[in-house]
Amino acid sequence: ALVSTGELKEVLEDPHSRKDLLGLEITYDDTEELFTVLDRDGSGQVDVVEFVKAGMRMRGGAKAKDLLTLRALVEDQATKIDKLQEAQSKDMACIRDQLSLLVNSVAQLQHQPKL
């Protein structure tokens, strides 16, 4: 199930929810930052289970929160690198094919009788 930013704000405005989060050492600001970090595609929605798991991992201070942010950034960069490598491989294959065609064309021209 997904939760949106609006739904999250509704929950966070509830005094009982805020008290529960503070009991887990998670502040209002932490939850907004966490949502932003987890919303990698910018859709404004995140998986509820992943949100709760990440919230539990970031309890206890800035160090855990910073590591979570860094982990998300590294994963995003790894995905981008994978896509770039895939595109580069396709481009190189295309270049090899074109070069092969060019070499074959030149060879054929060299073997044609001169007029």
PDB file of C-alpha atoms in Angstrom:
ATOM      1  CA  ALA A   1       0.000   0.000   0.000  1.00  0.00           C
ATOM      2  CA  LEU A   2       1.144   3.522  -0.748  1.00  0.00           C
ATOM      3  CA  VAL A   3       0.889   6.645   1.385  1.00  0.00           C
ATOM      4  CA  SER A   4       0.889  10.170  -0.050  1.00  0.00           C
ATOM      5  CA  THR A   5       2.364  13.337   1.405  1.00  0.00           C
ATOM      6  CA  GLY A   6      -1.137  14.584   2.178  1.00  0.00           C
ATOM      7  CA  GLU A   7      -2.032  11.421   4.065  1.00  0.00           C
ATOM      8  CA  LEU A   8       1.223  11.602   5.988  1.00  0.00           C
ATOM      9  CA  LYS A   9       0.543  15.211   7.012  1.00  0.00           C
ATOM     10  CA  GLU A  10      -2.926  14.260   8.254  1.00  0.00           C
ATOM     11  CA  VAL A  11      -1.421  11.571  10.479  1.00  0.00           C
ATOM     12  CA  LEU A  12       1.325  13.900  11.706  1.00  0.00           C
ATOM     13  CA  GLU A  13      -1.183  16.594  12.657  1.00  0.00           C
ATOM     14  CA  ASP A  14      -2.872  14.136  15.004  1.00  0.00           C
ATOM     15  CA  PRO A  15      -1.543  14.729  18.557  1.00  0.00           C
ATOM     16  CA  HIS A  16      -1.645  11.020  19.425  1.00  0.00           C
ATOM     17  CA  SER A  17       0.397  10.091  16.352  1.00  0.00           C
ATOM     18  CA  ARG A  18       2.955  12.790  17.123  1.00  0.00           C
ATOM     19  CA  LYS A  19       3.256  11.515  20.673  1.00  0.00           C
ATOM     20  CA  ASP A  20       3.773   7.948  19.419  1.00  0.00           C
ATOM     21  CA  LEU A  21       6.464   9.108  16.995  1.00  0.00           C
ATOM     22  CA  LEU A  22       8.256  11.073  19.698  1.00  0.00           C
ATOM     23  CA  GLY A  23       8.170   7.949  21.857  1.00  0.00           C
ATOM     24  CA  LEU A  24      10.089   6.248  19.059  1.00  0.00           C
ATOM     25  CA  GLU A  25      12.533   9.196  18.956  1.00  0.00           C
ATOM     26  CA  ILE A  26      11.173  10.321  15.562  1.00  0.00           C
ATOM     27  CA  THR A  27      10.269  13.999  15.165  1.00  0.00           C
ATOM     28  CA  TYR A  28       7.825  15.647  12.777  1.00  0.00           C
ATOM     29  CA  ASP A  29      10.735  16.988  10.705  1.00  0.00           C
ATOM     30  CA  ASP A  30      12.301  13.526  10.558  1.00  0.00           C
ATOM     31  CA  THR A  31       9.168  12.030   8.990  1.00  0.00           C
ATOM     32  CA  GLU A  32       8.960  14.722   6.294  1.00  0.00           C
ATOM     33  CA  GLU A  33      12.653  14.285   5.482  1.00  0.00           C
ATOM     34  CA  LEU A  34      12.248  10.515   5.447  1.00  0.00           C
ATOM     35  CA  PHE A  35       9.315  10.765   3.057  1.00  0.00           C
ATOM     36  CA  THR A  36      11.365  12.949   0.701  1.00  0.00           C
ATOM     37  CA  VAL A  37      14.280  10.516   0.792  1.00  0.00           C
ATOM     38  CA  LEU A  38      12.071   7.504   0.098  1.00  0.00           C
ATOM     39  CA  ASP A  39      10.069   9.199  -2.679  1.00  0.00           C
ATOM     40  CA  ARG A  40      12.806   8.507  -5.231  1.00  0.00           C
ATOM     41  CA  ASP A  41      10.609   8.822  -8.297  1.00  0.00           C
ATOM     42  CA  GLY A  42       9.042  12.088  -7.128  1.00  0.00           C
ATOM     43  CA  SER A  43       5.522  10.674  -7.349  1.00  0.00           C
ATOM     44  CA  GLY A  44       4.487  12.010  -3.942  1.00  0.00           C
ATOM     45  CA  GLN A  45       3.829   8.478  -2.679  1.00  0.00           C
ATOM     46  CA  VAL A  46       5.871   5.880  -0.819  1.00  0.00           C
ATOM     47  CA  ASP A  47       5.288   2.303   0.251  1.00  0.00           C
ATOM     48  CA  VAL A  48       3.895   2.242   3.811  1.00  0.00           C
ATOM     49  CA  VAL A  49       5.942  -0.790   4.872  1.00  0.00           C
ATOM     50  CA  GLU A  50       9.187   0.727   3.555  1.00  0.00           C
ATOM     51  CA  PHE A  51       8.340   4.024   5.264  1.00  0.00           C
ATOM     52  CA  VAL A  52       7.817   2.331   8.630  1.00  0.00           C
ATOM     53  CA  LYS A  53      10.979   0.191   8.272  1.00  0.00           C
ATOM     54  CA  ALA A  54      13.051   3.227   7.351  1.00  0.00           C
ATOM     55  CA  GLY A  55      11.543   5.193  10.235  1.00  0.00           C
ATOM     56  CA  MET A  56      12.574   2.467  12.654  1.00  0.00           C
ATOM     57  CA  ARG A  57      16.114   2.423  11.211  1.00  0.00           C
ATOM     58  CA  MET A  58      16.546   6.153  11.668  1.00  0.00           C
ATOM     59  CA  ARG A  59      15.647   6.231  15.346  1.00  0.00           C
ATOM     60  CA  GLY A  60      18.232   7.493  17.737  1.00  0.00           C
ATOM     61  CA  GLY A  61      19.734  10.590  16.209  1.00  0.00           C
ATOM     62  CA  ALA A  62      21.223  12.301  13.222  1.00  0.00           C
ATOM     63  CA  LYS A  63      23.818   9.652  12.458  1.00  0.00           C
ATOM     64  CA  ALA A  64      21.233   7.019  11.570  1.00  0.00           C
ATOM     65  CA  LYS A  65      19.184   9.549   9.611  1.00  0.00           C
ATOM     66  CA  ASP A  66      22.231  10.716   7.677  1.00  0.00           C
ATOM     67  CA  LEU A  67      23.192   7.152   6.823  1.00  0.00           C
ATOM     68  CA  LEU A  68      19.684   6.451   5.565  1.00  0.00           C
ATOM     69  CA  THR A  69      19.810   9.520   3.338  1.00  0.00           C
ATOM     70  CA  LEU A  70      23.223   8.532   2.048  1.00  0.00           C
ATOM     71  CA  ARG A  71      22.060   4.984   1.351  1.00  0.00           C
ATOM     72  CA  ALA A  72      19.140   6.253  -0.725  1.00  0.00           C
ATOM     73  CA  LEU A  73      21.412   8.591  -2.679  1.00  0.00           C
ATOM     74  CA  VAL A  74      23.916   5.820  -3.376  1.00  0.00           C
ATOM     75  CA  GLU A  75      21.146   3.502  -4.581  1.00  0.00           C
ATOM     76  CA  ASP A  76      19.824   6.239  -6.885  1.00  0.00           C
ATOM     77  CA  GLN A  77      23.289   6.832  -8.322  1.00  0.00           C
ATOM     78  CA  ALA A  78      23.864   3.093  -8.819  1.00  0.00           C
ATOM     79  CA  THR A  79      20.606   2.886 -10.788  1.00  0.00           C
ATOM     80  CA  LYS A  80      21.641   5.831 -12.952  1.00  0.00           C
ATOM     81  CA  ILE A  81      25.063   4.288 -13.579  1.00  0.00           C
ATOM     82  CA  ASP A  82      23.471   0.981 -14.592  1.00  0.00           C
ATOM     83  CA  LYS A  83      21.227   2.780 -17.084  1.00  0.00           C
ATOM     84  CA  LEU A  84      24.168   4.732 -18.504  1.00  0.00           C
ATOM     85  CA  GLN A  85      26.237   1.553 -18.899  1.00  0.00           C
ATOM     86  CA  GLU A  86      23.355  -0.165 -20.667  1.00  0.00           C
ATOM     87  CA  ALA A  87      22.919   2.767 -23.044  1.00  0.00           C
ATOM     88  CA  GLN A  88      26.663   2.899 -23.677  1.00  0.00           C
ATOM     89  CA  SER A  89      26.745  -0.823 -24.501  1.00  0.00           C
ATOM     90  CA  LYS A  90      23.927  -0.366 -27.007  1.00  0.00           C
ATOM     91  CA  ASP A  91      25.688   2.626 -28.559  1.00  0.00           C
ATOM     92  CA  MET A  92      28.947   0.688 -28.858  1.00  0.00           C
ATOM     93  CA  ALA A  93      27.161  -2.237 -30.524  1.00  0.00           C
ATOM     94  CA  CYS A  94      25.590   0.167 -33.004  1.00  0.00           C
ATOM     95  CA  ILE A  95      28.978   1.754 -33.739  1.00  0.00           C
ATOM     96  CA  ARG A  96      30.540  -1.697 -34.275  1.00  0.00           C
ATOM     97  CA  ASP A  97      27.741  -2.629 -36.680  1.00  0.00           C
ATOM     98  CA  GLN A  98      28.110   0.597 -38.631  1.00  0.00           C
ATOM     99  CA  LEU A  99      31.887   0.230 -38.789  1.00  0.00           C
ATOM    100  CA  SER A 100      31.546  -3.330 -40.027  1.00  0.00           C
ATOM    101  CA  LEU A 101      29.167  -2.183 -42.782  1.00  0.00           C
ATOM    102  CA  LEU A 102      31.601   0.553 -43.764  1.00  0.00           C
ATOM    103  CA  VAL A 103      34.544  -1.856 -43.914  1.00  0.00           C
ATOM    104  CA  ASN A 104      32.515  -4.289 -46.045  1.00  0.00           C
ATOM    105  CA  SER A 105      31.452  -1.494 -48.396  1.00  0.00           C
ATOM    106  CA  VAL A 106      35.030  -0.325 -48.856  1.00  0.00           C
ATOM    107  CA  ALA A 107      36.169  -3.894 -49.500  1.00  0.00           C
ATOM    108  CA  GLN A 108      33.468  -4.358 -52.127  1.00  0.00           C
ATOM    109  CA  LEU A 109      34.435  -1.110 -53.826  1.00  0.00           C
ATOM    110  CA  GLN A 110      38.071  -2.175 -53.941  1.00  0.00           C
ATOM    111  CA  HIS A 111      37.176  -5.470 -55.650  1.00  0.00           C
ATOM    112  CA  GLN A 112      34.973  -3.956 -58.321  1.00  0.00           C
ATOM    113  CA  PRO A 113      36.513  -3.720 -61.769  1.00  0.00           C
ATOM    114  CA  LYS A 114      37.565  -0.213 -62.730  1.00  0.00           C
ATOM    115  CA  LEU A 115      35.713   1.359 -65.602  1.00  0.00           C
TER     116      LEU A 115
END
